[in-house]
XYZ file of C-alpha atoms in Angstrom:
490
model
C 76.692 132.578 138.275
C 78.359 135.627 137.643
C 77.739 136.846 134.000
C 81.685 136.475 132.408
C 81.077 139.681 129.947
C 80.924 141.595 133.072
C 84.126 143.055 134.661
C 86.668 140.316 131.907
C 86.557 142.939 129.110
C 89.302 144.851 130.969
C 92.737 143.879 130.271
C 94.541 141.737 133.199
C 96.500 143.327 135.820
C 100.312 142.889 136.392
C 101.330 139.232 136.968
C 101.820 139.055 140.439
C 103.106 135.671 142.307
C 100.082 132.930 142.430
C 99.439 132.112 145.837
C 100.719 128.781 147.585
C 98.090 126.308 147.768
C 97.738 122.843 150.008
C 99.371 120.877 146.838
C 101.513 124.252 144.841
C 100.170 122.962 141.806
C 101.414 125.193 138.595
C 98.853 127.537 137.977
C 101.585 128.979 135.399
C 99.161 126.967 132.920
C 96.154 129.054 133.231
C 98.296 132.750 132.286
C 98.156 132.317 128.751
C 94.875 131.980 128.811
C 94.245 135.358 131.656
C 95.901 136.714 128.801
C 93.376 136.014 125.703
C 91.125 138.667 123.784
C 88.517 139.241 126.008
C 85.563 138.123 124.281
C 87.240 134.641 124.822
C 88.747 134.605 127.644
C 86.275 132.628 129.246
C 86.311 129.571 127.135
C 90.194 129.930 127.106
C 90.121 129.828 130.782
C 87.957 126.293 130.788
C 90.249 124.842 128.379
C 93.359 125.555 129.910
C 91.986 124.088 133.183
C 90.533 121.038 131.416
C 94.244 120.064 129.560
C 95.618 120.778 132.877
C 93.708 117.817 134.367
C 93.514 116.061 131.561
C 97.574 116.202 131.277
C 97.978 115.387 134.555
C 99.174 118.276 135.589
C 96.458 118.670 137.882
C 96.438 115.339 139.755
C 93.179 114.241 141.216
C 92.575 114.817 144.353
C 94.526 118.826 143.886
C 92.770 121.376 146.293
C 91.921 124.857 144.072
C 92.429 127.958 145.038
C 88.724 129.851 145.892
C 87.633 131.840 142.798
C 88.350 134.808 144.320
C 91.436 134.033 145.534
C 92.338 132.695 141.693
C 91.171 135.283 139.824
C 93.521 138.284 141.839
C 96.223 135.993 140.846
C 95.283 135.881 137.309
C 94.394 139.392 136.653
C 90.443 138.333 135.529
C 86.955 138.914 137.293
C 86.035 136.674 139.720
C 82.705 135.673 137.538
C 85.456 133.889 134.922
C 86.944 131.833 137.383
C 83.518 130.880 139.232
C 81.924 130.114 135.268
C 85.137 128.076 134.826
C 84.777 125.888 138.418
C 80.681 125.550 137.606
C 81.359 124.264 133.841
C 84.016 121.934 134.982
C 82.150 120.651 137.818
C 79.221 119.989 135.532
C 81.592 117.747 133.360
C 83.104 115.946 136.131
C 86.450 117.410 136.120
C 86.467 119.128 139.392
C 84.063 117.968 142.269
C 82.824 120.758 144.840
C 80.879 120.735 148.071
C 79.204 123.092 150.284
C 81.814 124.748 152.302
C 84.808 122.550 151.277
C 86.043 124.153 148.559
C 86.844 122.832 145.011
C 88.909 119.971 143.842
C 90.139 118.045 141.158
C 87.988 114.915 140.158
C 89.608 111.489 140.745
C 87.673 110.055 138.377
C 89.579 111.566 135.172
C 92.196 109.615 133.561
C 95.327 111.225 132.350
C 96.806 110.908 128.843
C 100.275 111.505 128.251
C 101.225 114.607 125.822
C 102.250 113.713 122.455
C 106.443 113.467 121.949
C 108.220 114.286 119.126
C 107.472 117.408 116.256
C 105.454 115.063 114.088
C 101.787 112.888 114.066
C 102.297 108.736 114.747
C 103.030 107.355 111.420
C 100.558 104.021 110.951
C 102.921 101.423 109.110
C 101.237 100.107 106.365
C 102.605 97.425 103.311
C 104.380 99.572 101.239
C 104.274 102.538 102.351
C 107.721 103.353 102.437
C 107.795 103.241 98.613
C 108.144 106.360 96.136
C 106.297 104.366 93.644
C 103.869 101.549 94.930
C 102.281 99.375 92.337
C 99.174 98.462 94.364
C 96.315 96.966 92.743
C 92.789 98.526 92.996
C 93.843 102.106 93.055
C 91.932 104.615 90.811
C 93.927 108.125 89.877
C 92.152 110.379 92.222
C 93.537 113.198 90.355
C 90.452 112.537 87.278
C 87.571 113.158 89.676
C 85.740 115.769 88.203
C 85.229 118.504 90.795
C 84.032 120.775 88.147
C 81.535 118.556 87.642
C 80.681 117.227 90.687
C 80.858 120.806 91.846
C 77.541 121.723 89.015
C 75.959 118.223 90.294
C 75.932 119.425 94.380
C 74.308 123.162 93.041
C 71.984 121.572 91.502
C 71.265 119.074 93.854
C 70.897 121.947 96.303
C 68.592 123.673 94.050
C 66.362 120.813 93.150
C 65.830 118.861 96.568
C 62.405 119.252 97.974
C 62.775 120.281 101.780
C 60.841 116.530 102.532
C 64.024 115.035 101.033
C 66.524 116.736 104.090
C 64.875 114.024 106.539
C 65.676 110.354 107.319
C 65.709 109.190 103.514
C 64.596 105.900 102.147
C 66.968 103.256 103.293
C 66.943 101.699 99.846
C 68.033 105.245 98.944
C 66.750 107.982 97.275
C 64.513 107.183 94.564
C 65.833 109.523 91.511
C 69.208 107.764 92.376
C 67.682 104.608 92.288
C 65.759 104.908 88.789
C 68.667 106.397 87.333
C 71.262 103.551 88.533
C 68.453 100.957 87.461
C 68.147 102.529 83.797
C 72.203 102.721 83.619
C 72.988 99.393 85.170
C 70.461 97.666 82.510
C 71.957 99.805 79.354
C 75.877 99.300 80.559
C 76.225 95.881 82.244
C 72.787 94.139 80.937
C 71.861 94.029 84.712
C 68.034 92.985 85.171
C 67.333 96.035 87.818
C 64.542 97.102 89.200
C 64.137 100.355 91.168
C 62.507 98.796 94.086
C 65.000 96.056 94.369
C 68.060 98.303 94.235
C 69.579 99.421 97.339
C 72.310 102.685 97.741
C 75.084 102.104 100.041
C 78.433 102.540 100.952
C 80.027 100.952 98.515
C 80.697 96.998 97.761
C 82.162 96.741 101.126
C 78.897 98.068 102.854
C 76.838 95.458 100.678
C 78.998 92.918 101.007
C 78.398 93.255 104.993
C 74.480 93.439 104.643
C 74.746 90.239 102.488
C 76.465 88.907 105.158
C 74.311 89.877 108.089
C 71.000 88.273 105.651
C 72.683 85.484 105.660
C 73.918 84.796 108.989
C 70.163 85.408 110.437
C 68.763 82.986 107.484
C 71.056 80.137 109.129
C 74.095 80.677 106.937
C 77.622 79.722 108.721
C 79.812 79.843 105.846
C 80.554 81.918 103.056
C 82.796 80.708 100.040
C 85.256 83.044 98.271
C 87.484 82.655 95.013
C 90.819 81.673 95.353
C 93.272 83.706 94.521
C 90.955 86.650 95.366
C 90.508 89.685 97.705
C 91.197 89.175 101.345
C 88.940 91.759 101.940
C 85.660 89.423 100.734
C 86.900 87.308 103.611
C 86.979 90.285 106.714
C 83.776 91.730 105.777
C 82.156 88.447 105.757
C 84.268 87.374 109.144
C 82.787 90.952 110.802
C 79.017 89.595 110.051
C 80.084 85.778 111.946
C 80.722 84.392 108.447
C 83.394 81.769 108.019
C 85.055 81.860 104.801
C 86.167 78.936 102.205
C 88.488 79.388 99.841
C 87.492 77.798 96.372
C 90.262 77.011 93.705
C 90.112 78.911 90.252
C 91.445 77.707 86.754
C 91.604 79.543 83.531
C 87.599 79.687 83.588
C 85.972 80.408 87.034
C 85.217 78.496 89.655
C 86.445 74.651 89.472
C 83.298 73.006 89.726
C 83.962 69.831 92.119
C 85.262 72.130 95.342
C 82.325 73.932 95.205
C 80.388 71.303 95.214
C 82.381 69.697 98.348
C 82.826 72.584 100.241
C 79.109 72.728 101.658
C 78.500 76.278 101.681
C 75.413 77.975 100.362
C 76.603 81.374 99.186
C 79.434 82.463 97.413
C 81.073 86.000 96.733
C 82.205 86.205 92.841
C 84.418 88.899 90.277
C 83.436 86.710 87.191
C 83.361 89.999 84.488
C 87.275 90.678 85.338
C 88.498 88.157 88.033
C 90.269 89.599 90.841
C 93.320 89.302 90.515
C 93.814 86.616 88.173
C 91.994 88.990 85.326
C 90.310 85.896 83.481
C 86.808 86.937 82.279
C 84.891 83.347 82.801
C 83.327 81.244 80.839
C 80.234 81.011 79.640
C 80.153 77.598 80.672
C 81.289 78.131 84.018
C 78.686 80.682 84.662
C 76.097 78.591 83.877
C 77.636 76.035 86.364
C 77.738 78.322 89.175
C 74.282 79.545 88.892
C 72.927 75.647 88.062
C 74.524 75.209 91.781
C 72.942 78.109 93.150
C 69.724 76.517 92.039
C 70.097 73.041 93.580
C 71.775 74.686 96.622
C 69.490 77.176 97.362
C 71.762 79.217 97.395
C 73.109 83.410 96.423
C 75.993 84.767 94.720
C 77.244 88.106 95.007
C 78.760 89.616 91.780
C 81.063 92.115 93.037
C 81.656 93.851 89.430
C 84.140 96.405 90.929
C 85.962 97.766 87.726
C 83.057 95.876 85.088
C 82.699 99.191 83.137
C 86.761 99.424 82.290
C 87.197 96.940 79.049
C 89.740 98.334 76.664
C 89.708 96.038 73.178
C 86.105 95.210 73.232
C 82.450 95.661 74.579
C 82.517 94.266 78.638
C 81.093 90.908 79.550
C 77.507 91.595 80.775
C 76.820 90.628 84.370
C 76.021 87.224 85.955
C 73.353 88.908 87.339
C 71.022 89.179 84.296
C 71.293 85.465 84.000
C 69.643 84.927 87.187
C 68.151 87.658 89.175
C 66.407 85.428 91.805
C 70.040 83.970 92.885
C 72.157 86.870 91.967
C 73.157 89.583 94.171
C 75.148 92.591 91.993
C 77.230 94.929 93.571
C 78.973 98.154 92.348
C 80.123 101.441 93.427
C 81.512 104.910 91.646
C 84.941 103.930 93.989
C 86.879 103.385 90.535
C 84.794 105.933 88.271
C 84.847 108.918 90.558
C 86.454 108.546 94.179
C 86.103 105.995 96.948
C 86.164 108.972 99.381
C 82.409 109.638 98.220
C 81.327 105.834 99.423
C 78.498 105.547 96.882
C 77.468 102.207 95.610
C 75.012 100.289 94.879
C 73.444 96.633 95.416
C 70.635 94.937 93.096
C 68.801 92.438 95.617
C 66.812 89.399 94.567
C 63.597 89.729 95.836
C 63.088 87.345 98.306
C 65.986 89.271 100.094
C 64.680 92.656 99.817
C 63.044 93.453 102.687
C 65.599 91.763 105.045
C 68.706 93.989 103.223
C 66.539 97.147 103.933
C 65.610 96.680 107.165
C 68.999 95.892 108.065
C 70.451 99.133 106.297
C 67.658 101.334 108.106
C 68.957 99.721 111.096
C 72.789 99.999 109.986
C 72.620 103.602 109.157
C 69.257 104.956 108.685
C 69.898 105.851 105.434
C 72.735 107.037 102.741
C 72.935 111.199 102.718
C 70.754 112.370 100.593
C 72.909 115.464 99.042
C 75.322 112.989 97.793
C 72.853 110.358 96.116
C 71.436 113.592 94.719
C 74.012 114.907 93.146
C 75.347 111.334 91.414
C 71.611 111.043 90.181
C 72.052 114.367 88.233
C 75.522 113.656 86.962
C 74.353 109.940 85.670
C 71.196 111.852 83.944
C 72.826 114.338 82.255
C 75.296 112.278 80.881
C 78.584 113.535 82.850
C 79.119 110.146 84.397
C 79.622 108.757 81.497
C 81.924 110.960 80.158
C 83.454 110.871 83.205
C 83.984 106.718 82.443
C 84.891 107.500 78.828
C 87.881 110.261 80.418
C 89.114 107.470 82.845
C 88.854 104.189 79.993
C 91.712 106.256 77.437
C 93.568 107.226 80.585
C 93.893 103.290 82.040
C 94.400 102.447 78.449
C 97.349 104.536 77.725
C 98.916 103.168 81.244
C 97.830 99.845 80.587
C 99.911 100.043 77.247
C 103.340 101.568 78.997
C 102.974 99.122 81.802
C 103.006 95.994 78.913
C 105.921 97.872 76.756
C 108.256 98.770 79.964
C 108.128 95.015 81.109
C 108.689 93.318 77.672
C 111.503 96.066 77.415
C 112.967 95.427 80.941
C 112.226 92.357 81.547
C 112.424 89.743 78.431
C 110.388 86.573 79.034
C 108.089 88.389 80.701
C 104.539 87.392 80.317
C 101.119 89.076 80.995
C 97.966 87.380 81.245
C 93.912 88.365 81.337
C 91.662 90.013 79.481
C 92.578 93.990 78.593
C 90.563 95.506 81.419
C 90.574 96.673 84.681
C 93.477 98.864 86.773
C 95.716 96.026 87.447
C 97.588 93.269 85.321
C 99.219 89.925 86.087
C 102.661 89.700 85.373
C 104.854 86.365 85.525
C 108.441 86.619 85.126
C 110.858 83.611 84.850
C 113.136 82.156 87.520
C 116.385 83.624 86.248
C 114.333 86.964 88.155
C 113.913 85.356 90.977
C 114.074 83.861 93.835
C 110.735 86.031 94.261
C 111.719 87.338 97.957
C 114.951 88.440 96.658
C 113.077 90.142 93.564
C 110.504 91.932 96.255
C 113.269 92.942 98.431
C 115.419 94.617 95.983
C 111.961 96.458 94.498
C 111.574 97.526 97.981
C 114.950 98.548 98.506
C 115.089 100.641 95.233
C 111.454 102.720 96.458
C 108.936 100.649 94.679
C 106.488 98.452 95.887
C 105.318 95.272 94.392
C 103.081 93.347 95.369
C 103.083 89.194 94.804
C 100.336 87.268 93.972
C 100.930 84.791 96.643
C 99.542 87.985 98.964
C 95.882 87.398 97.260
C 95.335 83.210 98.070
C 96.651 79.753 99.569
C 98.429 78.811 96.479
C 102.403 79.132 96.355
C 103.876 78.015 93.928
C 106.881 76.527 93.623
C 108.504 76.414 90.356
C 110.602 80.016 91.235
C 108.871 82.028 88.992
C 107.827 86.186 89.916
C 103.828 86.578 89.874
C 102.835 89.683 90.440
C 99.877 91.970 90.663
C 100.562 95.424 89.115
C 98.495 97.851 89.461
C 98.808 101.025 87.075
C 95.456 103.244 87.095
C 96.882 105.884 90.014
C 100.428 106.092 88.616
C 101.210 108.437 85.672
C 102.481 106.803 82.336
C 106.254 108.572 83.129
C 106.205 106.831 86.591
C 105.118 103.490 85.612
C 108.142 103.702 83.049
C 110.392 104.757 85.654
C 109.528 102.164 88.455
C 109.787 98.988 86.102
C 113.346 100.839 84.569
C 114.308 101.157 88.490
C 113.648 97.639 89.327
C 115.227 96.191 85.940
C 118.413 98.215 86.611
C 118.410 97.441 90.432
C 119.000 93.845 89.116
C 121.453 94.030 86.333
C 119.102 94.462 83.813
């Protein structure tokens, strides 16, 4: 191979008429690139020759001109071209024998060249609305980068070299003691270091749970009705069936859960989503009573357990029962979901199955990251950081209540003050609730109905919705429930 730094520094010669091969493909393609700064010309040649085959422009079977012959045309040493026909050979683009010449591959498929000025647009619920009132939503705009930016420095700073290999699938263990010590002092979780496990958020737990379970014999998985679809797909990706199981005004009912025949259940009981009830002591106790006899686990997913606004939170299920309870939470509300950091406190006789099938999963959580949360939970900046978002969600909590009762008399709101989403049911002199939806929609806001969250629909014509507030500022919230009202006559 001729070396390309050779005779391609000099600039290229007058364009001069490519020659006339077998097929006349349009060599026109590869002159921009003859035409790059020098110390690049090389690579730009490969890549103009790879789109041209990848494009189609190029069709398979195309005879090439010999390198000499192609780089005259060009204006570029002969040692580009022949790097450029060896490279692409060696990828399978072009195919060349002794003697024959060179050719285009038949065994690359074309793709067609994006049309239009702008990216595919993915449609998505909602998404065509100025101001969406999706639940679950944190305000991305509080994430402290400041902070997080002191927390990664120091991270750097402090990491031992031993901690840049494969880390501890259960995670890293400063991360891991400092969770444990938060988890027990915040939620009253029982949490061990060795029986906590870092992952990628609730969802990633939620899918090891699942994969335990299915290779302990599990088939089914129950889930609360209303509640999050998601619980269901995550479960569904591991071979899980799901059963829905009917709510009232205190958890679980207790006689579907007994008929339902399932031996592990997935559970928001601190701030039910979306219903927001809290439940009841009694029903707690019920749940985990069943676990007993059933032999069976619960996962506490306590996604937004730390956001209580007119009193201390409910502790977790979890402490009640460690052996049956698995507890689940992530920094996706707190801080971002774009870091995927979370947690999972295992029972022990699951421990070493939910390990080995993270190692397997993923070989690990990244280190830097874990570091840097440990160092902002033990020096106190994720708890400010909590403290920063709880008078934020409180303040749009409060305009969210005051724009409906002002917009929309009769209008009632019901759970417990927490969380980054309310229920809102407004009488049938709103509705019919498609019409109510469509005009939102039409207006550039989207609502979301709680019919979209369960099996239930109910039909006495009242509007049930599930508002969520956290990501919206308290001027927008105002101005989406004023659109709505005045879309309507109100």
């Amino acid at each position: 191979m001729t070396p390309s730094g050779t005779t391609s520094d000099r600039a290229p010669g007058p364009t001069v008429p490519l020659r006339d091969t077998a097929a006349q493909p349009a060599w026109e393609v590869l002159l921009p690139a003859a035409g790059a700064p020098a110390r690049r010309r090389g690579r730009a040649l490969q890549e103009a020759l790879r789109e041209a085959v990848r494009s189609g422009r190029l069709a398979g079977g195309t005879r090439l001109p010999s390198s000499r012959a192609l780089a005259a045309d060009l204006g570029v040493s002969r040692g580009l071209v022949t790097e450029a026909y060896e490279q692409l050979t060696a990828e399978g683009y072009l195919r060349s024998g002794r003697g024959s010449g060179t050719w285009v591959s038949g065994t690359v498929r074309t793709t067609p060249s994006p049309t239009g000025t702008g990216a595919r647009t993915v449609t998505r619920y909602g998404s065509g609305a100025t101001i969406d009132f999706r639940p679950g939503t944190p305000d991305l705009s509080l994430f402290p980068r400041a902070a997080w930016a002191t927390a990664q420095r120091a991270a750097l700073a402090e990491l031992p070299h031993s901690a840049l290999g494969y880390p501890d699938p259960r995670g890293l263990p400063a991360l891991r003691v400092a969770l444990a010590a938060m988890l027990t002092r915040r939620r009253g979780v029982v949490a061990d270091p060795d029986r906590l496990v870092v992952c990628s958020g609730v969802a990633q737990a939620t899918t090891l749970l699942g994969f335990v379970l299915r290779a302990r014999g599990h088939g089914s998985v129950g889930i609360e009705d209303p509640g999050s679809p998601e619980h269901g797909r995550l479960f569904a990706a591991t071979g899980l069936e799901t059963v829905w199981l009917p709510l009232d005004g205190e958890g679980l009912r207790p006689e579907p859960l007994d008929g339902s025949g399932v031996r592990a259940v997935v559970v928001t009981p601190s701030h039910q989503f979306p219903s927001g009830i809290a439940w009841s002591a009694e029903r707690r106790g019920m749940l985990l009573d069943w676990a007993r006899k059933a032999d069976g686990y619960v996962l506490e997913d306590d996604y937004d357990g730390d956001f209580r606004y007119d009193r201390a939170p409910v502790g977790a299920l979890q402490g009640l029962d460690p052996g049956r309870v698995v507890y689940a939470g992530s920094v996706s509300k707190s801080l971002a979901p774009a870091l995927r950091l979370g947690w999972m406190v295992v029972p022990e006789a699951l421990v070493d199955e939910v390990v080995e099938r993270k190692r397997t999963m993923d070989l690990g959580h990244p280190a830097l990251d874990q570091a840097a949360l440990a160092h902002l939970v033990t020096t106190g900046g994720y708890d400010r950081q909590l403290r920063r978002c709880q008078r934020a969600y409180r303040e749009r909590r409060d305009v969210l209540l005051a724009a409906l009762a002002e917009r929309f008399p009769g209008a009632s709101v019901t759970g417990i003050a927490a969380g980054l989403h309310v229920i809102a049911r407004l009488p049938r002199r709103y509705g019919p609730p498609e019409r109510f939806l469509t005009e939102a929609a039409r207006v550039g806001v989207g609502l979301h109905p709680l019919e979209e969250y369960g099996t239930a629909r109910p039909a006495d014509g009242d509007v049930r919705l599930v508002i969520g507030y956290a990501h919206l500022s308290p001027a927008t919230i105002a101005a989406g429930v004023s659109r709505v009202a005045e879309s309507l006559g109100g």
